[in-house]
Short mmCIF file of C-alpha atoms in Angstrom, two decimals:
data_model
loop_
_atom_site.label_atom_id
_atom_site.label_comp_id
_atom_site.label_asym_id
_atom_site.label_seq_id
_atom_site.Cartn_x
_atom_site.Cartn_y
_atom_site.Cartn_z
CA UNK A 1 0.00 0.00 0.00
CA UNK A 2 1.44 3.36 -1.02
CA UNK A 3 1.99 6.02 1.66
CA UNK A 4 0.04 9.27 1.75
CA UNK A 5 1.93 12.25 0.29
CA UNK A 6 1.78 15.78 1.68
CA UNK A 7 3.29 19.07 0.56
CA UNK A 8 5.73 20.61 3.08
CA UNK A 9 8.79 22.84 3.17
CA UNK A 10 12.21 21.23 3.65
CA UNK A 11 15.43 23.24 3.84
CA UNK A 12 13.53 26.35 2.81
CA UNK A 13 12.10 24.88 -0.39
CA UNK A 14 8.77 23.35 -1.35
CA UNK A 15 8.90 19.58 -1.03
CA UNK A 16 6.77 16.51 -0.43
CA UNK A 17 6.85 13.85 2.25
CA UNK A 18 5.31 10.42 2.47
CA UNK A 19 3.63 9.13 5.61
CA UNK A 20 2.84 5.49 6.34
CA UNK A 21 -0.13 4.29 8.36
CA UNK A 22 2.12 2.29 10.69
CA UNK A 23 4.06 5.44 11.72
CA UNK A 24 1.99 8.53 10.91
CA UNK A 25 4.26 10.97 12.76
CA UNK A 26 7.36 10.15 10.69
CA UNK A 27 8.16 12.02 7.48
CA UNK A 28 9.81 10.30 4.51
CA UNK A 29 11.17 12.83 2.01
CA UNK A 30 9.88 12.34 -1.53
CA UNK A 31 12.71 13.02 -3.99
CA UNK A 32 13.76 11.91 -7.44
CA UNK A 33 15.67 9.11 -5.70
CA UNK A 34 12.95 8.22 -3.18
CA UNK A 35 9.50 8.26 -4.74
CA UNK A 36 6.53 7.00 -2.72
CA UNK A 37 6.92 3.68 -4.55
CA UNK A 38 10.61 3.58 -3.63
CA UNK A 39 9.84 4.21 0.04
CA UNK A 40 7.41 1.30 -0.01
CA UNK A 41 10.34 -0.90 -1.02
CA UNK A 42 12.89 0.76 1.28
CA UNK A 43 10.75 0.43 4.39
CA UNK A 44 11.06 -3.36 4.30
CA UNK A 45 14.69 -3.49 3.17
CA UNK A 46 17.15 -5.13 5.55
CA UNK A 47 19.78 -2.85 7.10
CA UNK A 48 23.41 -3.95 6.91
CA UNK A 49 25.05 -1.23 8.97
CA UNK A 50 24.42 1.96 10.94
CA UNK A 51 26.45 5.16 10.60
CA UNK A 52 26.16 8.09 13.01
CA UNK A 53 27.80 11.20 11.64
CA UNK A 54 28.15 14.96 12.03
CA UNK A 55 27.93 17.60 9.36
CA UNK A 56 30.81 20.09 9.73
CA UNK A 57 30.38 23.38 11.57
CA UNK A 58 32.52 26.48 11.12
CA UNK A 59 31.61 28.49 14.22
CA UNK A 60 32.42 26.14 17.09
CA UNK A 61 28.76 25.50 17.87
CA UNK A 62 27.23 22.00 18.02
CA UNK A 63 27.14 20.05 14.77
CA UNK A 64 24.05 18.73 13.06
CA UNK A 65 24.02 14.96 13.58
CA UNK A 66 22.32 12.29 11.49
CA UNK A 67 21.89 8.55 11.73
CA UNK A 68 22.47 6.72 8.47
CA UNK A 69 21.44 3.19 7.54
CA UNK A 70 23.16 1.29 4.77
CA UNK A 71 20.67 -1.09 3.20
CA UNK A 72 21.48 -4.52 1.83
CA UNK A 73 21.35 -3.07 -1.70
CA UNK A 74 23.99 -0.43 -0.68
CA UNK A 75 21.59 2.53 -0.66
CA UNK A 76 21.96 4.82 2.35
CA UNK A 77 19.06 6.61 4.00
CA UNK A 78 19.34 8.95 6.95
CA UNK A 79 17.10 9.99 9.82
CA UNK A 80 17.23 13.27 11.71
CA UNK A 81 15.08 15.59 13.76
CA UNK A 82 13.33 18.14 11.59
CA UNK A 83 11.27 21.16 12.60
CA UNK A 84 8.26 21.24 10.28
CA UNK A 85 7.32 24.74 11.52
CA UNK A 86 3.72 23.54 11.46
CA UNK A 87 1.34 21.95 13.96
CA UNK A 88 3.17 18.69 13.28
CA UNK A 89 6.09 20.07 15.30
CA UNK A 90 9.54 18.50 15.36
CA UNK A 91 9.50 15.02 13.83
CA UNK A 92 11.70 12.26 12.48
CA UNK A 93 12.61 12.95 8.85
CA UNK A 94 14.01 10.16 6.70
CA UNK A 95 15.72 10.99 3.43
CA UNK A 96 18.28 9.55 1.03
CA UNK A 97 21.97 10.42 1.33
CA UNK A 98 21.68 11.77 -2.23
CA UNK A 99 18.75 12.98 -4.32
CA UNK A 100 20.44 11.85 -7.54
CA UNK A 101 18.51 8.82 -8.85
CA UNK A 102 21.25 8.08 -11.40
CA UNK A 103 23.91 7.56 -8.76
CA UNK A 104 24.85 3.93 -8.24
CA UNK A 105 24.02 2.72 -4.71
CA UNK A 106 27.60 1.54 -4.25
CA UNK A 107 28.65 5.22 -4.44
CA UNK A 108 26.44 6.26 -1.53
CA UNK A 109 29.09 5.53 1.09
CA UNK A 110 31.51 7.86 -0.69
CA UNK A 111 28.90 10.63 -0.41
CA UNK A 112 28.53 10.05 3.33
CA UNK A 113 32.31 10.05 3.79
CA UNK A 114 32.61 13.31 1.86
CA UNK A 115 29.97 15.28 3.76
CA UNK A 116 30.75 14.18 7.31
CA UNK A 117 33.15 15.88 9.73
CA UNK A 118 33.31 12.82 11.96
CA UNK A 119 31.31 9.69 12.62
CA UNK A 120 31.27 6.04 13.53
CA UNK A 121 29.66 2.89 12.13
CA UNK A 122 28.63 -0.57 13.29
CA UNK A 123 27.17 -3.65 11.64
CA UNK A 124 23.54 -4.43 12.29
CA UNK A 125 22.20 -7.81 13.35
CA UNK A 126 20.66 -10.03 10.71
CA UNK A 127 17.14 -9.42 9.39
CA UNK A 128 16.59 -5.96 10.89
CA UNK A 129 14.50 -3.85 8.52
CA UNK A 130 13.94 -0.11 8.26
CA UNK A 131 10.39 -0.76 9.45
CA UNK A 132 11.71 -2.52 12.57
CA UNK A 133 13.85 0.52 13.39
CA UNK A 134 11.03 3.03 12.84
CA UNK A 135 8.66 0.96 14.97
CA UNK A 136 11.22 0.77 17.79
CA UNK A 137 11.65 4.55 17.69
CA UNK A 138 7.87 4.98 17.66
CA UNK A 139 7.51 2.63 20.61
CA UNK A 140 9.82 4.92 22.56
CA UNK A 141 7.76 7.99 21.63
CA UNK A 142 10.63 9.54 19.68
CA UNK A 143 9.02 10.04 16.26
CA UNK A 144 7.83 13.42 17.51
CA UNK A 145 9.93 15.52 19.85
CA UNK A 146 9.76 18.84 21.63
CA UNK A 147 12.92 20.94 21.75
CA UNK A 148 13.80 22.90 24.88
CA UNK A 149 14.65 26.47 23.88
CA UNK A 150 15.80 25.12 20.54
CA UNK A 151 18.02 22.47 22.10
CA UNK A 152 17.72 18.69 22.24
CA UNK A 153 18.67 17.54 18.72
CA UNK A 154 21.78 15.67 19.86
CA UNK A 155 20.05 14.20 22.89
CA UNK A 156 17.42 12.82 20.51
CA UNK A 157 20.19 11.01 18.59
CA UNK A 158 21.52 9.68 21.92
CA UNK A 159 18.04 8.50 22.94
CA UNK A 160 17.33 6.84 19.58
CA UNK A 161 20.63 4.94 19.74
CA UNK A 162 19.69 3.67 23.18
CA UNK A 163 16.34 2.39 21.93
CA UNK A 164 17.75 0.54 18.90
CA UNK A 165 20.86 -0.72 20.72
CA UNK A 166 19.68 -4.34 20.57
CA UNK A 167 19.80 -4.20 16.76
CA UNK A 168 23.50 -3.22 16.72
CA UNK A 169 26.48 -5.60 16.61
CA UNK A 170 28.90 -4.13 19.14
CA UNK A 171 32.68 -4.48 19.00
CA UNK A 172 34.39 -6.51 21.73
CA UNK A 173 37.09 -3.98 22.61
CA UNK A 174 35.32 -0.67 21.97
CA UNK A 175 32.71 1.44 23.76
CA UNK A 176 29.09 0.74 22.95
CA UNK A 177 27.86 2.79 20.01
CA UNK A 178 25.67 5.06 22.13
CA UNK A 179 28.52 5.85 24.54
CA UNK A 180 30.99 6.47 21.72
CA UNK A 181 28.62 8.87 19.95
CA UNK A 182 27.82 10.63 23.23
CA UNK A 183 31.52 11.47 23.57
CA UNK A 184 31.78 12.64 19.94
CA UNK A 185 28.71 14.87 20.20
CA UNK A 186 30.14 16.88 23.09
CA UNK A 187 32.78 18.40 20.85
CA UNK A 188 32.38 20.70 17.86
CA UNK A 189 33.69 19.12 14.65
CA UNK A 190 35.00 21.26 11.81
CA UNK A 191 35.86 20.39 8.20
CA UNK A 192 38.64 17.83 7.95
CA UNK A 193 37.79 16.29 11.31
CA UNK A 194 39.30 19.14 13.39
CA UNK A 195 37.48 19.64 16.65
CA UNK A 196 36.93 22.12 19.45
CA UNK A 197 36.89 20.25 22.73
CA UNK A 198 33.81 20.38 24.91
CA UNK A 199 33.67 22.35 28.12
CA UNK A 200 31.16 22.29 30.93
CA UNK A 201 30.74 26.05 31.15
CA UNK A 202 31.55 29.23 29.33
CA UNK A 203 33.70 31.98 30.83
CA UNK A 204 30.58 33.76 32.10
CA UNK A 205 29.40 30.62 33.92
CA UNK A 206 26.63 29.71 31.48
CA UNK A 207 26.30 26.11 30.31
CA UNK A 208 28.33 25.38 27.21
CA UNK A 209 26.22 24.82 24.07
CA UNK A 210 28.27 21.64 23.51
CA UNK A 211 26.74 19.93 26.55
CA UNK A 212 23.80 17.70 25.61
CA UNK A 213 20.44 19.02 26.76
CA UNK A 214 17.34 16.80 26.62
CA UNK A 215 14.12 17.95 25.03
CA UNK A 216 10.79 16.27 25.69
CA UNK A 217 9.13 13.27 24.15
CA UNK A 218 5.99 11.20 24.63
CA UNK A 219 7.12 8.10 26.49
CA UNK A 220 3.93 6.06 26.70
CA UNK A 221 2.26 4.47 23.68
CA UNK A 222 -0.59 1.98 23.34
CA UNK A 223 -1.21 0.34 19.95
CA UNK A 224 0.87 3.00 18.23
CA UNK A 225 -1.05 5.92 19.77
CA UNK A 226 -0.08 8.46 22.41
CA UNK A 227 -1.88 8.07 25.76
#
């Protein structure tokens, strides 16, 4: 069954998103590379690996962080928190790593490597689908999120990683993925992987913007609905 398509604004431009009945609060960006028909296929694709990465910043402020999933067919899709600036609020937005439908899926990882300032990846356990991941995030009440004075994006990534931890194949001699990313997110990463180290407070005593601050999310769900 095809998802319902709505007109929205993404990155300051008119766009469309698809919404599935099983997760009506999540947005799936409709692009030349991810049509509604394509999303119907992607949603049940198995996920081979997870990649958590930061887009570079130039001003020393916190980076924008995304969670990427490399599918078994080598396509990469990402999820992030996105402010719809409508009554829908701040929601999970899924989109492809590239909008170019002519790009071979085996080139998607090169795109991710090029745009990230830092990041880390792990293999996923067998037979975990995109749908499984979205349902787990929905179960935790994290498809929709309320920022606190504009802050909470990175904490959302931290919380999502905690909820899908059981899907991840951890390394024997390395920190768990959530802990590793928590450490990375408390620094500001610039182009080329250069970083400004985190600090607990600014010179004037205010809390550093690099410290993770939680927002708010609905924690109790029954049959996929908020209660």
